[in-house]
Tab-separated table of C-alpha atoms in Angstrom:
chain	number	residue	atom	x	y	z
A	173	MET	CA	29.833	-16.096	-52.038
A	174	THR	CA	30.560	-17.671	-55.390
A	175	GLN	CA	33.972	-19.313	-55.386
A	176	PRO	CA	36.549	-17.094	-57.128
A	177	THR	CA	38.221	-18.479	-60.226
A	178	ALA	CA	41.567	-17.831	-61.843
A	179	CYS	CA	43.390	-18.307	-65.113
A	180	VAL	CA	47.167	-18.328	-65.595
A	181	LEU	CA	48.702	-17.039	-68.811
A	182	ILE	CA	52.235	-18.390	-69.213
A	183	ILE	CA	53.877	-16.044	-71.690
A	184	GLY	CA	57.020	-16.932	-73.589
A	185	ASN	CA	58.301	-18.611	-76.716
A	186	GLU	CA	60.872	-20.425	-74.588
A	187	ILE	CA	58.073	-22.443	-72.984
A	188	LEU	CA	56.544	-23.381	-76.337
A	189	SER	CA	59.933	-24.332	-77.781
A	190	GLY	CA	60.562	-26.763	-74.945
A	191	LYS	CA	63.779	-25.011	-73.892
A	192	THR	CA	62.275	-23.941	-70.553
A	193	GLN	CA	60.013	-26.014	-68.331
A	194	ASP	CA	57.275	-24.073	-66.583
A	195	THR	CA	56.803	-24.633	-62.852
A	196	ASN	CA	54.743	-21.538	-62.084
A	197	LEU	CA	51.419	-23.137	-62.990
A	198	GLN	CA	51.831	-25.905	-60.436
A	199	PHE	CA	52.851	-23.449	-57.726
A	200	LEU	CA	49.951	-21.107	-58.417
A	201	GLY	CA	47.474	-23.984	-58.513
A	202	PHE	CA	48.504	-25.158	-55.036
A	203	GLU	CA	48.662	-21.690	-53.503
A	204	LEU	CA	45.400	-20.450	-54.968
A	205	ALA	CA	43.596	-23.541	-53.665
A	206	LYS	CA	44.722	-22.624	-50.139
A	207	LEU	CA	43.022	-19.255	-50.618
A	208	GLY	CA	39.821	-20.815	-51.932
A	209	ILE	CA	40.458	-19.598	-55.488
A	210	ARG	CA	39.945	-22.298	-58.099
A	211	LEU	CA	42.518	-22.342	-60.866
A	212	ALA	CA	40.147	-23.064	-63.730
A	213	GLU	CA	42.472	-22.714	-66.693
A	214	GLY	CA	46.102	-22.310	-67.772
A	215	ARG	CA	47.281	-21.174	-71.198
A	216	VAL	CA	50.716	-20.890	-72.799
A	217	VAL	CA	50.919	-17.819	-75.025
A	218	ARG	CA	53.608	-16.950	-77.562
A	219	ASP	CA	55.501	-13.645	-77.533
A	220	GLU	CA	53.180	-12.024	-80.011
A	221	PRO	CA	51.239	-8.844	-79.158
A	222	ALA	CA	47.972	-9.847	-80.815
A	223	ALA	CA	47.963	-13.196	-79.018
A	224	ILE	CA	48.754	-11.727	-75.598
A	225	ILE	CA	46.167	-8.958	-75.931
A	226	HIS	CA	43.512	-11.426	-77.079
A	227	HIS	CA	44.066	-13.832	-74.187
A	228	VAL	CA	44.298	-11.093	-71.545
A	229	ASN	CA	40.994	-9.581	-72.669
A	230	GLU	CA	39.236	-12.918	-73.011
A	231	CYS	CA	40.391	-14.200	-69.640
A	232	ARG	CA	39.875	-11.048	-67.580
A	233	ALA	CA	36.237	-11.131	-68.659
A	234	ALA	CA	35.797	-14.830	-67.910
A	235	PHE	CA	37.620	-15.294	-64.589
A	236	THR	CA	37.791	-13.523	-61.246
A	237	TYR	CA	41.573	-13.199	-61.541
A	238	VAL	CA	44.170	-13.509	-64.281
A	239	PHE	CA	47.830	-14.106	-63.478
A	240	THR	CA	50.441	-13.695	-66.199
A	241	THR	CA	54.011	-14.958	-65.870
A	242	GLY	CA	56.897	-13.909	-68.087
A	243	GLY	CA	57.770	-11.054	-70.399
A	244	ILE	CA	58.422	-8.150	-68.018
A	245	GLY	CA	62.223	-7.988	-68.215
A	246	PRO	CA	64.513	-5.514	-70.024
A	247	THR	CA	64.950	-7.220	-73.407
A	248	HIS	CA	63.216	-6.683	-76.750
A	249	ASP	CA	60.973	-9.729	-76.378
A	250	ASP	CA	59.638	-8.629	-72.973
A	251	ILE	CA	56.361	-7.181	-74.188
A	252	THR	CA	53.817	-8.203	-71.559
A	253	ALA	CA	53.451	-4.786	-69.899
A	254	GLU	CA	52.910	-3.071	-73.235
A	255	CYS	CA	50.359	-5.679	-74.290
A	256	VAL	CA	48.420	-5.448	-71.020
A	257	ALA	CA	48.291	-1.667	-71.463
A	258	GLN	CA	46.875	-2.118	-74.958
A	259	ALA	CA	44.367	-4.681	-73.706
A	260	PHE	CA	43.027	-2.131	-71.232
A	261	GLY	CA	43.277	0.765	-73.669
A	262	VAL	CA	45.658	2.810	-71.503
A	263	PRO	CA	49.129	4.217	-72.258
A	264	LEU	CA	52.392	2.770	-71.006
A	265	VAL	CA	54.008	5.339	-68.686
A	266	LEU	CA	57.121	5.615	-66.556
A	267	ASN	CA	56.049	4.749	-63.028
A	268	ASP	CA	57.985	6.830	-60.494
A	269	ASP	CA	57.501	4.326	-57.676
A	270	ALA	CA	58.824	1.539	-59.889
A	271	VAL	CA	61.876	3.663	-60.723
A	272	GLU	CA	62.586	4.110	-57.009
A	273	ARG	CA	62.431	0.357	-56.482
A	274	LEU	CA	64.823	-0.268	-59.349
A	275	LYS	CA	67.302	2.177	-57.815
A	276	ARG	CA	67.554	-0.109	-54.791
A	277	GLY	CA	69.502	-2.564	-56.933
A	278	GLY	CA	72.409	-0.148	-57.118
A	279	ARG	CA	72.846	-0.507	-60.879
A	280	PRO	CA	72.759	2.389	-63.349
A	281	LEU	CA	69.250	2.889	-64.716
A	282	ASN	CA	69.914	2.669	-68.430
A	283	GLU	CA	67.066	2.535	-70.945
A	284	ALA	CA	66.880	-1.251	-70.760
A	285	ARG	CA	66.346	-1.253	-66.997
A	286	LEU	CA	63.957	1.683	-67.152
A	287	LYS	CA	61.816	-0.437	-69.458
A	288	MET	CA	60.893	-2.464	-66.367
A	289	ALA	CA	59.438	0.716	-64.817
A	290	ARG	CA	57.196	1.492	-67.800
A	291	LEU	CA	53.799	0.213	-66.736
A	292	PRO	CA	50.188	0.687	-67.802
A	293	ARG	CA	48.741	3.907	-66.440
A	294	GLY	CA	46.808	3.201	-63.256
A	295	ALA	CA	48.713	0.026	-62.431
A	296	GLU	CA	49.284	-0.884	-58.781
A	297	LEU	CA	52.762	-2.196	-58.012
A	298	VAL	CA	53.325	-5.746	-56.771
A	299	GLU	CA	56.482	-5.849	-54.670
A	300	ASN	CA	59.449	-7.969	-55.748
A	301	PRO	CA	61.695	-8.614	-52.726
A	302	VAL	CA	64.065	-10.748	-54.805
A	303	SER	CA	65.337	-8.366	-57.487
A	304	ASN	CA	63.389	-5.097	-56.880
A	305	ALA	CA	61.875	-4.875	-60.394
A	306	PRO	CA	58.159	-4.938	-59.502
A	307	GLY	CA	55.244	-6.737	-60.990
A	308	PHE	CA	51.905	-4.982	-61.186
A	309	ARG	CA	48.159	-5.276	-60.981
A	310	LEU	CA	45.603	-3.656	-63.255
A	311	GLU	CA	42.053	-4.369	-62.096
A	312	ASN	CA	41.825	-8.191	-61.938
A	313	VAL	CA	45.007	-8.883	-63.937
A	314	PHE	CA	48.233	-9.593	-62.037
A	315	VAL	CA	51.493	-9.488	-63.985
A	316	PHE	CA	54.445	-11.456	-62.609
A	317	ALA	CA	57.946	-12.307	-63.784
A	318	GLY	CA	58.571	-15.719	-65.319
A	319	ILE	CA	61.568	-16.692	-63.157
A	320	PRO	CA	59.993	-19.062	-60.601
A	321	SER	CA	61.673	-17.631	-57.483
A	322	ILE	CA	60.550	-14.120	-58.435
A	323	ALA	CA	57.062	-15.204	-59.495
A	324	ARG	CA	56.611	-16.855	-56.100
A	325	ALA	CA	57.801	-13.769	-54.255
A	326	MET	CA	55.471	-11.563	-56.285
A	327	PHE	CA	52.561	-13.866	-55.576
A	328	GLY	CA	53.280	-13.568	-51.863
A	329	SER	CA	53.129	-9.787	-52.200
A	330	ALA	CA	49.848	-10.022	-54.134
A	331	VAL	CA	48.021	-12.276	-51.668
A	332	PRO	CA	46.631	-9.368	-49.590
A	333	MET	CA	45.049	-8.000	-52.777
A	334	LEU	CA	42.992	-11.153	-53.341
A	335	VAL	CA	39.508	-11.958	-52.090
A	336	ARG	CA	39.617	-15.354	-50.417
A	337	SER	CA	37.022	-18.078	-50.067
A	338	THR	CA	36.800	-21.479	-48.361
A	339	PRO	CA	40.078	-23.356	-48.995
A	340	ILE	CA	39.961	-26.102	-51.599
A	341	LEU	CA	41.056	-29.380	-50.010
A	342	SER	CA	42.083	-32.687	-51.537
A	343	ALA	CA	42.292	-36.322	-50.504
A	344	SER	CA	43.768	-39.119	-52.574
A	345	VAL	CA	44.329	-42.833	-52.752
A	346	ASP	CA	46.416	-45.027	-55.052
A	347	ALA	CA	44.367	-47.783	-56.660
A	348	PHE	CA	46.293	-50.727	-58.117
A	349	LEU	CA	43.752	-51.562	-60.774
A	350	ARG	CA	43.518	-50.549	-64.430
A	351	GLU	CA	41.278	-47.572	-65.120
A	352	GLY	CA	39.047	-49.589	-67.423
A	353	ASP	CA	38.221	-51.903	-64.535
A	354	PHE	CA	36.963	-49.213	-62.152
A	355	ALA	CA	35.781	-46.451	-64.517
A	356	GLU	CA	32.098	-47.335	-64.218
A	357	ALA	CA	32.188	-47.485	-60.409
A	358	LEU	CA	34.053	-44.177	-60.216
A	359	ASP	CA	31.517	-42.573	-62.540
A	360	GLU	CA	28.688	-43.629	-60.214
A	361	ILE	CA	30.470	-42.140	-57.199
A	362	GLN	CA	31.017	-38.861	-59.083
A	363	LYS	CA	27.318	-38.706	-59.995
A	364	ARG	CA	26.371	-39.064	-56.335
A	365	HIS	CA	28.671	-36.228	-55.278
A	366	ALA	CA	28.371	-33.305	-57.672
A	367	ASP	CA	30.059	-30.948	-55.196
A	368	VAL	CA	33.270	-32.971	-55.249
A	369	GLU	CA	35.667	-33.061	-58.177
A	370	ILE	CA	37.063	-36.572	-58.676
A	371	GLY	CA	40.067	-37.158	-60.909
A	372	SER	CA	41.853	-40.308	-62.028
A	373	TYR	CA	45.558	-40.087	-62.877
A	374	PRO	CA	47.017	-43.361	-64.206
A	375	PHE	CA	50.507	-44.667	-63.458
A	376	ASN	CA	52.766	-47.646	-64.104
A	377	ARG	CA	54.984	-48.392	-61.115
A	378	ASP	CA	57.413	-51.284	-61.305
A	379	GLY	CA	55.204	-52.940	-63.883
A	380	ARG	CA	52.013	-52.470	-61.875
A	381	PHE	CA	49.267	-50.436	-63.509
A	382	GLY	CA	47.009	-48.261	-61.415
A	383	ALA	CA	45.810	-44.729	-60.829
A	384	THR	CA	45.914	-42.067	-58.176
A	385	LEU	CA	42.312	-41.107	-57.446
A	386	VAL	CA	41.937	-37.566	-56.145
A	387	ALA	CA	38.852	-35.979	-54.586
A	388	ARG	CA	38.818	-32.167	-54.313
A	389	GLY	CA	36.316	-29.929	-52.563
A	390	THR	CA	35.750	-27.582	-49.619
A	391	ASP	CA	34.105	-29.979	-47.140
A	392	ARG	CA	36.693	-32.144	-45.365
A	393	ALA	CA	34.130	-34.592	-43.949
A	394	LEU	CA	32.546	-35.067	-47.361
A	395	LEU	CA	35.934	-35.695	-48.962
A	396	SER	CA	36.664	-38.362	-46.361
A	397	SER	CA	33.325	-40.001	-47.068
A	398	VAL	CA	33.890	-39.955	-50.829
A	399	LEU	CA	37.351	-41.438	-50.425
A	400	SER	CA	35.893	-44.247	-48.309
A	401	GLU	CA	33.407	-45.005	-51.091
A	402	ILE	CA	36.240	-45.075	-53.626
A	403	VAL	CA	38.309	-47.458	-51.492
A	404	ALA	CA	35.300	-49.731	-50.990
A	405	ALA	CA	34.587	-49.785	-54.729
A	406	ILE	CA	38.175	-50.609	-55.667
A	407	THR	CA	38.387	-53.319	-53.014
A	408	ALA	CA	35.119	-54.872	-54.218
A	409	LEU	CA	36.620	-55.060	-57.702
A	410	GLY	CA	39.650	-56.955	-56.408
A	411	GLY	CA	42.096	-54.061	-56.413
A	412	GLU	CA	44.530	-52.941	-53.725
A	413	THR	CA	44.507	-49.392	-52.368
A	414	LYS	CA	47.025	-47.193	-50.581
A	415	LEU	CA	45.982	-43.948	-48.930
A	416	ASN	CA	48.237	-40.958	-49.587
């Protein structure tokens, strides 16, 4: 089976303004890898209907799954549900099951709260054990809240809806050598192992330059072999290594 892919759409002006730091992308990347779903892309989208609709339609056609975070609360700028409905060409309707879940919170269901129960027609609810207001799924698009604790809970509820594949594993080593010194050797190793994704992430620790070299793939034995080649190459170039 072809490995499933995913894209995350992080929706919200507060992310683009720098006032809020997103942590959902990192969480989803780690968790999807465990399920064998490769997070291929992440995009930050402003609170603008045309932009949200465009990215939802483009991504749902390009990836196995799309996960959106943010914009499903009760305020005027929470427009994700409406935009997803427009992207799919279906009306936004009051979902009776969502209303029942909102009632569990014990608060009066005024118009603002009922907004969180207006979902695209045909949407399947994604349970929210944290605050009751559900997320939802429409075909291959999953719509989650932006608050990290709620997004994580919703993802847990959505896992049974996902088709899994072989988990994506990783192995890494810290190389205390400047990237320019080992780039050619690393390129040769990557060419020999097309099924393994090798990344180099530079650092400066206590005045020492180096890089964390990460190998990612689905074959644990192959990853171990690739990491051994990397360590040997760095050592041959006079650099120190430290396995993570």
